Amino acid sequence: TKSTIEISLAFLTIYYFLLQLFEVRGSLQSAENSTVAFRSFIPSKNETPNLLDYIRHLKAPIRFISCEPLLEDLGELDLKGINWVIVGGESGVQARPMKEEMGLNIKRQTETNHIPFFFKQWGTWSADGVKSNKKVNGKLLQGVVIQNMPTIKK
């Protein structure tokens, strides 16, 4: 049912966010200081408005979207009510390339809306369109590591 899918999405989202938060921050927080966040992957331009509306209306201190893998230009996004945006390329043998201008489009929109932007990685394809190891391709966007985090509101 729809509610089962939504609940499953919420629990997977919380788990994944907390793992990333702890990894980035470098330490575990005590239970009374922990945060619950809701995230949605944005797979394509056609699904973007519905997913953004879903996330925007959740009662959570952090509502964020993950545009990874970013495989097409998502155009102008309505980021009202979104607290964080993550962008990244695809990894793996069959990975498809991400174009830099697509990531920069989203970065520009987050800056306009004062939303933290986190560029995770290029993935298997580099900024100059060369297929290589994701560790070699790194996480520089226009020569800079951009991994901003949202402020946790209590």
PDB file of N, CA and C in Angstrom, residues 28-101:
ATOM      1  N   LEU A  28      29.492  10.033  16.641  1.00  0.00           N
ATOM      2  CA  LEU A  28      28.088   9.770  16.939  1.00  0.00           C
ATOM      3  C   LEU A  28      27.595  10.753  17.987  1.00  0.00           C
ATOM      4  N   GLN A  29      26.337  11.098  17.874  1.00  0.00           N
ATOM      5  CA  GLN A  29      25.734  12.001  18.852  1.00  0.00           C
ATOM      6  C   GLN A  29      24.903  11.173  19.815  1.00  0.00           C
ATOM      7  N   SER A  30      24.664  11.703  20.997  1.00  0.00           N
ATOM      8  CA  SER A  30      23.826  10.994  21.957  1.00  0.00           C
ATOM      9  C   SER A  30      22.369  11.062  21.500  1.00  0.00           C
ATOM     10  N   ALA A  31      21.548  10.172  22.009  1.00  0.00           N
ATOM     11  CA  ALA A  31      20.155  10.070  21.569  1.00  0.00           C
ATOM     12  C   ALA A  31      19.397  11.384  21.716  1.00  0.00           C
ATOM     13  N   GLU A  32      19.626  12.112  22.803  1.00  0.00           N
ATOM     14  CA  GLU A  32      18.875  13.356  22.999  1.00  0.00           C
ATOM     15  C   GLU A  32      19.298  14.463  22.036  1.00  0.00           C
ATOM     16  N   ASN A  33      20.443  14.321  21.394  1.00  0.00           N
ATOM     17  CA  ASN A  33      20.904  15.319  20.430  1.00  0.00           C
ATOM     18  C   ASN A  33      20.728  14.870  18.986  1.00  0.00           C
ATOM     19  N   SER A  34      20.141  13.697  18.773  1.00  0.00           N
ATOM     20  CA  SER A  34      20.020  13.197  17.405  1.00  0.00           C
ATOM     21  C   SER A  34      18.902  13.912  16.662  1.00  0.00           C
ATOM     22  N   THR A  35      18.949  13.777  15.348  1.00  0.00           N
ATOM     23  CA  THR A  35      18.015  14.468  14.474  1.00  0.00           C
ATOM     24  C   THR A  35      17.402  13.489  13.498  1.00  0.00           C
ATOM     25  N   VAL A  36      16.153  13.712  13.185  1.00  0.00           N
ATOM     26  CA  VAL A  36      15.476  12.945  12.162  1.00  0.00           C
ATOM     27  C   VAL A  36      15.327  13.847  10.950  1.00  0.00           C
ATOM     28  N   ALA A  37      15.639  13.319   9.780  1.00  0.00           N
ATOM     29  CA  ALA A  37      15.525  14.096   8.549  1.00  0.00           C
ATOM     30  C   ALA A  37      14.836  13.246   7.490  1.00  0.00           C
ATOM     31  N   PHE A  38      14.225  13.909   6.549  1.00  0.00           N
ATOM     32  CA  PHE A  38      13.566  13.200   5.456  1.00  0.00           C
ATOM     33  C   PHE A  38      14.183  13.618   4.146  1.00  0.00           C
ATOM     34  N   ARG A  39      14.421  12.642   3.304  1.00  0.00           N
ATOM     35  CA  ARG A  39      15.109  12.878   2.044  1.00  0.00           C
ATOM     36  C   ARG A  39      14.379  12.138   0.937  1.00  0.00           C
ATOM     37  N   SER A  40      14.472  12.686  -0.244  1.00  0.00           N
ATOM     38  CA  SER A  40      13.946  12.009  -1.415  1.00  0.00           C
ATOM     39  C   SER A  40      14.961  12.108  -2.532  1.00  0.00           C
ATOM     40  N   PHE A  41      15.137  11.009  -3.257  1.00  0.00           N
ATOM     41  CA  PHE A  41      15.963  11.046  -4.445  1.00  0.00           C
ATOM     42  C   PHE A  41      15.151  11.694  -5.554  1.00  0.00           C
ATOM     43  N   ILE A  42      15.789  12.510  -6.361  1.00  0.00           N
ATOM     44  CA  ILE A  42      15.134  13.156  -7.493  1.00  0.00           C
ATOM     45  C   ILE A  42      15.676  12.492  -8.759  1.00  0.00           C
ATOM     46  N   PRO A  43      14.963  11.471  -9.261  1.00  0.00           N
ATOM     47  CA  PRO A  43      15.494  10.701 -10.382  1.00  0.00           C
ATOM     48  C   PRO A  43      15.351  11.368 -11.744  1.00  0.00           C
ATOM     49  N   SER A  44      14.312  12.175 -11.930  1.00  0.00           N
ATOM     50  CA  SER A  44      14.123  12.790 -13.248  1.00  0.00           C
ATOM     51  C   SER A  44      13.296  14.060 -13.128  1.00  0.00           C
ATOM     52  N   LYS A  45      13.362  14.862 -14.172  1.00  0.00           N
ATOM     53  CA  LYS A  45      12.646  16.134 -14.197  1.00  0.00           C
ATOM     54  C   LYS A  45      11.134  15.929 -14.057  1.00  0.00           C
ATOM     55  N   ASN A  46      10.606  14.869 -14.639  1.00  0.00           N
ATOM     56  CA  ASN A  46       9.163  14.620 -14.590  1.00  0.00           C
ATOM     57  C   ASN A  46       8.661  14.341 -13.181  1.00  0.00           C
ATOM     58  N   GLU A  47       9.481  13.738 -12.343  1.00  0.00           N
ATOM     59  CA  GLU A  47       9.058  13.359 -10.994  1.00  0.00           C
ATOM     60  C   GLU A  47       9.379  14.432  -9.949  1.00  0.00           C
ATOM     61  N   THR A  48      10.123  15.438 -10.333  1.00  0.00           N
ATOM     62  CA  THR A  48      10.603  16.436  -9.391  1.00  0.00           C
ATOM     63  C   THR A  48       9.495  17.173  -8.634  1.00  0.00           C
ATOM     64  N   PRO A  49       8.485  17.750  -9.302  1.00  0.00           N
ATOM     65  CA  PRO A  49       7.483  18.523  -8.552  1.00  0.00           C
ATOM     66  C   PRO A  49       6.760  17.713  -7.473  1.00  0.00           C
ATOM     67  N   ASN A  50       6.352  16.484  -7.779  1.00  0.00           N
ATOM     68  CA  ASN A  50       5.636  15.669  -6.798  1.00  0.00           C
ATOM     69  C   ASN A  50       6.514  15.299  -5.612  1.00  0.00           C
ATOM     70  N   LEU A  51       7.751  14.928  -5.877  1.00  0.00           N
ATOM     71  CA  LEU A  51       8.650  14.556  -4.785  1.00  0.00           C
ATOM     72  C   LEU A  51       8.993  15.765  -3.911  1.00  0.00           C
ATOM     73  N   LEU A  52       9.213  16.910  -4.527  1.00  0.00           N
ATOM     74  CA  LEU A  52       9.498  18.118  -3.741  1.00  0.00           C
ATOM     75  C   LEU A  52       8.303  18.477  -2.866  1.00  0.00           C
ATOM     76  N   ASP A  53       7.094  18.383  -3.399  1.00  0.00           N
ATOM     77  CA  ASP A  53       5.896  18.671  -2.600  1.00  0.00           C
ATOM     78  C   ASP A  53       5.782  17.702  -1.431  1.00  0.00           C
ATOM     79  N   TYR A  54       6.075  16.434  -1.674  1.00  0.00           N
ATOM     80  CA  TYR A  54       6.004  15.421  -0.619  1.00  0.00           C
ATOM     81  C   TYR A  54       6.973  15.752   0.510  1.00  0.00           C
ATOM     82  N   ILE A  55       8.217  16.014   0.165  1.00  0.00           N
ATOM     83  CA  ILE A  55       9.239  16.320   1.169  1.00  0.00           C
ATOM     84  C   ILE A  55       8.933  17.645   1.868  1.00  0.00           C
ATOM     85  N   ARG A  56       8.533  18.635   1.118  1.00  0.00           N
ATOM     86  CA  ARG A  56       8.272  19.984   1.648  1.00  0.00           C
ATOM     87  C   ARG A  56       7.231  19.971   2.764  1.00  0.00           C
ATOM     88  N   HIS A  57       6.250  19.095   2.687  1.00  0.00           N
ATOM     89  CA  HIS A  57       5.148  19.088   3.659  1.00  0.00           C
ATOM     90  C   HIS A  57       5.361  18.132   4.835  1.00  0.00           C
ATOM     91  N   LEU A  58       6.477  17.457   4.886  1.00  0.00           N
ATOM     92  CA  LEU A  58       6.749  16.585   6.029  1.00  0.00           C
ATOM     93  C   LEU A  58       7.129  17.411   7.253  1.00  0.00           C
ATOM     94  N   LYS A  59       6.730  16.948   8.402  1.00  0.00           N
ATOM     95  CA  LYS A  59       7.104  17.604   9.655  1.00  0.00           C
ATOM     96  C   LYS A  59       8.433  17.017  10.110  1.00  0.00           C
ATOM     97  N   ALA A  60       9.510  17.656   9.727  1.00  0.00           N
ATOM     98  CA  ALA A  60      10.854  17.199  10.083  1.00  0.00           C
ATOM     99  C   ALA A  60      11.755  18.419  10.172  1.00  0.00           C
ATOM    100  N   PRO A  61      12.726  18.408  11.069  1.00  0.00           N
ATOM    101  CA  PRO A  61      13.622  19.567  11.193  1.00  0.00           C
ATOM    102  C   PRO A  61      14.493  19.784   9.962  1.00  0.00           C
ATOM    103  N   ILE A  62      14.771  18.717   9.207  1.00  0.00           N
ATOM    104  CA  ILE A  62      15.559  18.843   7.979  1.00  0.00           C
ATOM    105  C   ILE A  62      14.842  18.076   6.882  1.00  0.00           C
ATOM    106  N   ARG A  63      14.538  18.785   5.821  1.00  0.00           N
ATOM    107  CA  ARG A  63      13.923  18.175   4.639  1.00  0.00           C
ATOM    108  C   ARG A  63      14.882  18.424   3.480  1.00  0.00           C
ATOM    109  N   PHE A  64      15.369  17.334   2.884  1.00  0.00           N
ATOM    110  CA  PHE A  64      16.359  17.538   1.840  1.00  0.00           C
ATOM    111  C   PHE A  64      16.156  16.604   0.664  1.00  0.00           C
ATOM    112  N   ILE A  65      16.752  17.001  -0.449  1.00  0.00           N
ATOM    113  CA  ILE A  65      16.676  16.195  -1.654  1.00  0.00           C
ATOM    114  C   ILE A  65      18.086  15.794  -2.073  1.00  0.00           C
ATOM    115  N   SER A  66      18.150  14.646  -2.698  1.00  0.00           N
ATOM    116  CA  SER A  66      19.407  14.121  -3.183  1.00  0.00           C
ATOM    117  C   SER A  66      19.288  13.941  -4.689  1.00  0.00           C
ATOM    118  N   CYS A  67      19.957  14.775  -5.430  1.00  0.00           N
ATOM    119  CA  CYS A  67      19.941  14.710  -6.892  1.00  0.00           C
ATOM    120  C   CYS A  67      21.127  13.868  -7.330  1.00  0.00           C
ATOM    121  N   GLU A  68      21.038  12.590  -7.047  1.00  0.00           N
ATOM    122  CA  GLU A  68      22.103  11.670  -7.393  1.00  0.00           C
ATOM    123  C   GLU A  68      21.516  10.296  -7.709  1.00  0.00           C
ATOM    124  N   PRO A  69      21.924   9.769  -8.783  1.00  0.00           N
ATOM    125  CA  PRO A  69      22.792  10.400  -9.761  1.00  0.00           C
ATOM    126  C   PRO A  69      22.044  11.471 -10.557  1.00  0.00           C
ATOM    127  N   LEU A  70      22.710  12.569 -10.787  1.00  0.00           N
ATOM    128  CA  LEU A  70      22.133  13.652 -11.577  1.00  0.00           C
ATOM    129  C   LEU A  70      22.409  13.344 -13.045  1.00  0.00           C
ATOM    130  N   LEU A  71      21.364  12.942 -13.755  1.00  0.00           N
ATOM    131  CA  LEU A  71      21.533  12.463 -15.125  1.00  0.00           C
ATOM    132  C   LEU A  71      20.871  13.360 -16.166  1.00  0.00           C
ATOM    133  N   GLU A  72      20.111  14.345 -15.708  1.00  0.00           N
ATOM    134  CA  GLU A  72      19.507  15.282 -16.640  1.00  0.00           C
ATOM    135  C   GLU A  72      19.337  16.621 -15.959  1.00  0.00           C
ATOM    136  N   ASP A  73      19.221  17.660 -16.759  1.00  0.00           N
ATOM    137  CA  ASP A  73      19.008  18.999 -16.211  1.00  0.00           C
ATOM    138  C   ASP A  73      17.615  19.035 -15.592  1.00  0.00           C
ATOM    139  N   LEU A  74      17.525  19.373 -14.322  1.00  0.00           N
ATOM    140  CA  LEU A  74      16.239  19.405 -13.633  1.00  0.00           C
ATOM    141  C   LEU A  74      15.513  20.738 -13.809  1.00  0.00           C
ATOM    142  N   GLY A  75      16.144  21.678 -14.498  1.00  0.00           N
ATOM    143  CA  GLY A  75      15.501  22.969 -14.732  1.00  0.00           C
ATOM    144  C   GLY A  75      15.396  23.778 -13.446  1.00  0.00           C
ATOM    145  N   GLU A  76      14.408  24.655 -13.407  1.00  0.00           N
ATOM    146  CA  GLU A  76      14.168  25.468 -12.214  1.00  0.00           C
ATOM    147  C   GLU A  76      13.377  24.648 -11.198  1.00  0.00           C
ATOM    148  N   LEU A  77      13.853  24.609  -9.969  1.00  0.00           N
ATOM    149  CA  LEU A  77      13.224  23.841  -8.896  1.00  0.00           C
ATOM    150  C   LEU A  77      12.549  24.780  -7.911  1.00  0.00           C
ATOM    151  N   ASP A  78      11.407  24.363  -7.392  1.00  0.00           N
ATOM    152  CA  ASP A  78      10.760  25.108  -6.310  1.00  0.00           C
ATOM    153  C   ASP A  78      11.333  24.547  -5.008  1.00  0.00           C
ATOM    154  N   LEU A  79      12.327  25.228  -4.457  1.00  0.00           N
ATOM    155  CA  LEU A  79      13.033  24.739  -3.266  1.00  0.00           C
ATOM    156  C   LEU A  79      12.458  25.276  -1.966  1.00  0.00           C
ATOM    157  N   LYS A  80      11.312  25.909  -2.016  1.00  0.00           N
ATOM    158  CA  LYS A  80      10.674  26.417  -0.797  1.00  0.00           C
ATOM    159  C   LYS A  80      10.439  25.252   0.173  1.00  0.00           C
ATOM    160  N   GLY A  81      10.881  25.405   1.410  1.00  0.00           N
ATOM    161  CA  GLY A  81      10.699  24.375   2.426  1.00  0.00           C
ATOM    162  C   GLY A  81      11.747  23.277   2.409  1.00  0.00           C
ATOM    163  N   ILE A  82      12.709  23.362   1.509  1.00  0.00           N
ATOM    164  CA  ILE A  82      13.798  22.374   1.437  1.00  0.00           C
ATOM    165  C   ILE A  82      14.998  22.969   2.166  1.00  0.00           C
ATOM    166  N   ASN A  83      15.645  22.167   3.036  1.00  0.00           N
ATOM    167  CA  ASN A  83      16.728  22.660   3.878  1.00  0.00           C
ATOM    168  C   ASN A  83      18.129  22.291   3.408  1.00  0.00           C
ATOM    169  N   TRP A  84      18.223  21.397   2.414  1.00  0.00           N
ATOM    170  CA  TRP A  84      19.543  20.924   2.005  1.00  0.00           C
ATOM    171  C   TRP A  84      19.404  20.238   0.652  1.00  0.00           C
ATOM    172  N   VAL A  85      20.405  20.403  -0.205  1.00  0.00           N
ATOM    173  CA  VAL A  85      20.406  19.732  -1.507  1.00  0.00           C
ATOM    174  C   VAL A  85      21.768  19.075  -1.725  1.00  0.00           C
ATOM    175  N   ILE A  86      21.721  17.790  -2.080  1.00  0.00           N
ATOM    176  CA  ILE A  86      22.924  17.020  -2.377  1.00  0.00           C
ATOM    177  C   ILE A  86      22.915  16.698  -3.876  1.00  0.00           C
ATOM    178  N   VAL A  87      24.061  16.844  -4.518  1.00  0.00           N
ATOM    179  CA  VAL A  87      24.199  16.534  -5.939  1.00  0.00           C
ATOM    180  C   VAL A  87      25.395  15.614  -6.114  1.00  0.00           C
ATOM    181  N   GLY A  88      25.270  14.647  -7.019  1.00  0.00           N
ATOM    182  CA  GLY A  88      26.394  13.768  -7.298  1.00  0.00           C
ATOM    183  C   GLY A  88      26.201  12.993  -8.581  1.00  0.00           C
ATOM    184  N   GLY A  89      27.312  12.485  -9.092  1.00  0.00           N
ATOM    185  CA  GLY A  89      27.287  11.676 -10.303  1.00  0.00           C
ATOM    186  C   GLY A  89      27.090  10.210  -9.987  1.00  0.00           C
ATOM    187  N   GLU A  90      26.973   9.426 -11.036  1.00  0.00           N
ATOM    188  CA  GLU A  90      26.720   7.988 -10.910  1.00  0.00           C
ATOM    189  C   GLU A  90      28.034   7.216 -10.934  1.00  0.00           C
ATOM    190  N   SER A  91      28.086   6.144 -10.155  1.00  0.00           N
ATOM    191  CA  SER A  91      29.271   5.279 -10.097  1.00  0.00           C
ATOM    192  C   SER A  91      28.934   3.903 -10.638  1.00  0.00           C
ATOM    193  N   GLY A  92      29.963   3.176 -11.003  1.00  0.00           N
ATOM    194  CA  GLY A  92      29.781   1.798 -11.440  1.00  0.00           C
ATOM    195  C   GLY A  92      30.134   1.592 -12.894  1.00  0.00           C
ATOM    196  N   VAL A  93      30.174   0.335 -13.293  1.00  0.00           N
ATOM    197  CA  VAL A  93      30.586  -0.049 -14.635  1.00  0.00           C
ATOM    198  C   VAL A  93      29.673   0.553 -15.700  1.00  0.00           C
ATOM    199  N   GLN A  94      28.380   0.609 -15.433  1.00  0.00           N
ATOM    200  CA  GLN A  94      27.429   1.121 -16.421  1.00  0.00           C
ATOM    201  C   GLN A  94      26.997   2.559 -16.121  1.00  0.00           C
ATOM    202  N   ALA A  95      27.800   3.274 -15.368  1.00  0.00           N
ATOM    203  CA  ALA A  95      27.460   4.652 -14.987  1.00  0.00           C
ATOM    204  C   ALA A  95      27.319   5.546 -16.212  1.00  0.00           C
ATOM    205  N   ARG A  96      26.405   6.492 -16.078  1.00  0.00           N
ATOM    206  CA  ARG A  96      26.193   7.489 -17.120  1.00  0.00           C
ATOM    207  C   ARG A  96      26.781   8.810 -16.641  1.00  0.00           C
ATOM    208  N   PRO A  97      27.281   9.637 -17.553  1.00  0.00           N
ATOM    209  CA  PRO A  97      27.951  10.872 -17.147  1.00  0.00           C
ATOM    210  C   PRO A  97      26.990  11.954 -16.650  1.00  0.00           C
ATOM    211  N   MET A  98      27.498  12.768 -15.740  1.00  0.00           N
ATOM    212  CA  MET A  98      26.807  13.965 -15.276  1.00  0.00           C
ATOM    213  C   MET A  98      27.522  15.158 -15.901  1.00  0.00           C
ATOM    214  N   LYS A  99      26.770  16.089 -16.426  1.00  0.00           N
ATOM    215  CA  LYS A  99      27.376  17.295 -17.003  1.00  0.00           C
ATOM    216  C   LYS A  99      27.502  18.357 -15.919  1.00  0.00           C
ATOM    217  N   GLU A 100      28.633  19.038 -15.913  1.00  0.00           N
ATOM    218  CA  GLU A 100      28.910  20.040 -14.885  1.00  0.00           C
ATOM    219  C   GLU A 100      27.833  21.120 -14.825  1.00  0.00           C
ATOM    220  N   GLU A 101      27.335  21.558 -15.973  1.00  0.00           N
ATOM    221  CA  GLU A 101      26.339  22.636 -15.972  1.00  0.00           C
ATOM    222  C   GLU A 101      25.051  22.240 -15.248  1.00  0.00           C
TER     223      GLU A 101
END
